[in-house]
Amino acid sequence: MTRRRSGAVSLLTAGLLLAAVLQSPARAATTAAPTLTITPTTVGNTFTTGQQVQLGFSTDATTVRWTVRDAGGTEVARGSAPAATLNGQLTLQISTPGWYQTDLTAVGADGTTTLGGTDFAVLTPHDFSTSTETRIGVAGALAFGGAANPGLEAVPLMAKGGISTDRDEAFWSAAETTKGVIQFPQRYKDYKAALDANNIDFLNILDYGNTLYYPDEAPATDEQRAAFTRYAVAAVDQWGTEHTTYELWNEWNLRDPNGAAEASPENYVALLKTVSAAVRAKHPDVKLAGPSLAVINDWQGWFTKFADLGGLDYVDAVTIHPYVQPLDPEASVTYVNTIRSIMAAHGSTKPIYISEQGWATGTNPSAVSEPAQARDLVRGNLLAYGNGVARYSSYNFMDSGTDPSNVEHRFGLVRNRLDARGALVPKPSYVATAVLARQIDELPLIGQTRFGSNGYDVAFNAGGGQSVHAVWSTTPGVVAATAPAGSTVQVTNLYGVETTLTGDAGGHVWVTAGPDPVYLKGAITGPMLPSVRFAMSVGPEIAGDPATGMLTFTNPDSVTHAFTVSAGGAETSGSVAPGATATTPVTYPAQESTEPRTYSATVTVDGRAVAVISAAGTATPPLSVTGSHVLNGSGQGLLRFRVTNASSHDLPIAGLDWVSGTASGTLLADTTVAAHATVQADVSLPDASTWSANLRRTGLADIKASGKLVPVAAPTVAKRHTVTLDGAIDPAVARQPAIALEGTGTPPVTGWGGPSDLSGSLWLTHDDQNLYLSAKVTDDVFSQPNRAGNIWGGDGIQLGMTAGAPGEATSTQEIGVALTDAGPVDTWRWTPTSRTGTPPGVQAKVMRDEAAHTTTYEIAVPWSTLGFAAEDRLLSATVVLNENDGTGRRGWLTWGKGVAETKNPALFNAVRLDPAAAP
């Protein structure tokens, strides 16, 4: 997008090299940055409403600055104070339930900074001490060693979060270290005592081998099974049957497949049969679960064989692990249904437990974001209960490590004990799980219903004519819940923020159903009803500027309604006539924070709060850095750095440090970037394949950027000329060397009969507003039966374009133009996919001369549509001429590749925009 520029800087022009730029030394070393360490004074930084939030830290800085954001990305606190005054404790006046992220900046006496932060939770008080709930579980890892074990202090944190079952272990190899002597370590006994004290059930995994008896992990002989069975009986003797269930093994169908037991259902059932008989003989009330099935490989066949062998006769519940990461949990419903159908075919209706399911966060390509983990775990729980699953255990309670790229390290609801953000501090999923637990504690399931195309409603009986409905949709939209006129409905979002609505005169309240489940509690009857009564949209937000949008109220009723919209701390009022639609602006205060945002508004109609409407967005940084491979007027290559300020106020920068191969330097030192402006600086093109840049801002985090550099040897030259779009090639264009298209398709056009069948000539020109493509095509039969996004299948042209040299940019503009059999000339943009549709500003004139069998194309593509800077004078392009003689697409001719054959902009041709006018 072309932007108005203010104060642009050029350090190199027309081949002039400033040696001082290229040879400038690295910035002078500064004194050591201040230290900053998070030291929670409350376990897991988890508080309840009414408690004072106090966050512990240590630093040798002189000043500490802080910003606190809620789970919706909205700043709720900001401040600065001398470190000595804070004395290692940040006290916050925050009592609204939710998950909060705190960013800290430690500032040294010389202005150097260290960035850090922590997270905290505020939960509504809830007494779980006598609850009989067992549905919400976690894998606790309390039996593990090292940093993967959260420690006993984590158990009260589980309880506070509403965790009612801990799936954990008391390993055989640790219990029997001397053959024939089984003694469980004291640390196992200690964590079981902590679970009991906090009213948390124990799902005890009886697992793994013992080298005292056999070298493999899993038992495979009667003798080995007998040894394991003695351990199993000892475990039930030790831990009892009250508030304890035993799961035999963990994922037998995957573990030790190359050992003697072969991970086979036959060996598993043999072990299960032996263990079941022995423990039930001594403890007839024992609850035994299995097979802890991993849904991978031929798991259906494995489980069917398990059932054929009678395995279902020896368990009281069936346990499965339906991981689907990074997909959403709805993808796992089929696994539960398949297990249940196999059970039904064998006459079993025993309970099903999901004893593991999770979503890892972090930087691994298969990971999900932390908010996505929160909603996926809650939806996983709710889908399980809605489908009749008796228990659900999230994997796992605490991150087992601190490496963000290691999936196994980042499944936790809370952060690792060694995490820089603080030991056991909550991730969003901990708070979301705690809210779920509070909403459904001891409430029996009513059932699950669906609404719209992707909506879910899982309902629970709250007694006294009240019910709790957990509602979400993977396709966001507003729904109406039916409740008696004048009755109250308590709406609670994923993180515990509550809003009270009142049924309108027609007996409805409205909420937005989106990816995050929302809870409605009240005298609710009937299904959720998709509704168009209310809608809200918010435009892109630039950090530092207010976010603005619009709320729409469509009134289908026969009376006029007065309404008030509360959003962003302000209210606007209006009225809407019968059958009419009214709109009102919504504004959210400016904030400096970035990342995803949730915008909410409460709508009051005729004096009753009847709707909570929300929209999602992202607050983007006001400053951005780009590097571009450009050409000056004489064709010399340059590396051009730009710093763009998208906000409405001027912003200072300390400098831009850049590196490319052995070259480096600092640009734009102590520069102010005006509002809605760009500053730029050039260096001669380094002999390197990559570049990186670091934009420094005093007291704020650096902004980093990087990219590729590809040499350009002989670019196609596009002269300066404004094309008149009249369907005839301009004389000035026709005098330029033409780009020939003749038999150059890959694969060749089917049955191509030579130039008279299909051939063409292309010309590229430009001016300050547009890139122009002119083409004269010979085509014996013209056919374009398609429209819009399908025009690639008929006669027409496709253009692929990127900024810079081929292969430097990853974002491709793919635009098509065709004269359709219906009469109009259609234009279409396929990529970027976020902008698919009719490309704005593109103009085209296409004329067919049937007698001459020629088609003339003149196309003008605005630089503003492409998002390229024309003054950079370098772009990459390919042109595809599609062929259809009335029997379907026969193939294509191309200049360059990278669109028709494969989507690869590295195969485009380089184009130089010559400032000289076409003669």
Coordinates of C-alpha atoms in Angstrom, one line a residue, residues 172 208-221 224 249 255-262:
W172 CA 6.5 -50.5 40.1
Y208 CA 5.6 -50.3 33.5
G209 CA 8.1 -53.0 34.0
N210 CA 10.7 -54.0 36.5
T211 CA 14.2 -55.2 35.5
L212 CA 14.3 -57.4 38.6
Y213 CA 11.9 -59.7 36.6
Y214 CA 12.4 -59.0 32.9
P215 CA 14.4 -56.7 30.6
D216 CA 11.5 -55.5 28.5
E217 CA 9.1 -52.8 29.5
A218 CA 5.9 -54.9 29.4
P219 CA 5.2 -58.3 30.8
A220 CA 4.8 -61.1 28.2
T221 CA 4.8 -64.4 30.2
Q224 CA 6.1 -61.8 34.4
W249 CA -1.0 -49.4 32.0
R255 CA 4.5 -48.9 24.3
D256 CA 7.3 -51.4 23.8
P257 CA 6.1 -52.6 20.4
N258 CA 9.4 -54.3 19.8
G259 CA 9.5 -56.1 23.1
A260 CA 8.3 -59.5 23.9
A261 CA 4.7 -58.3 24.6
E262 CA 4.6 -56.6 21.2

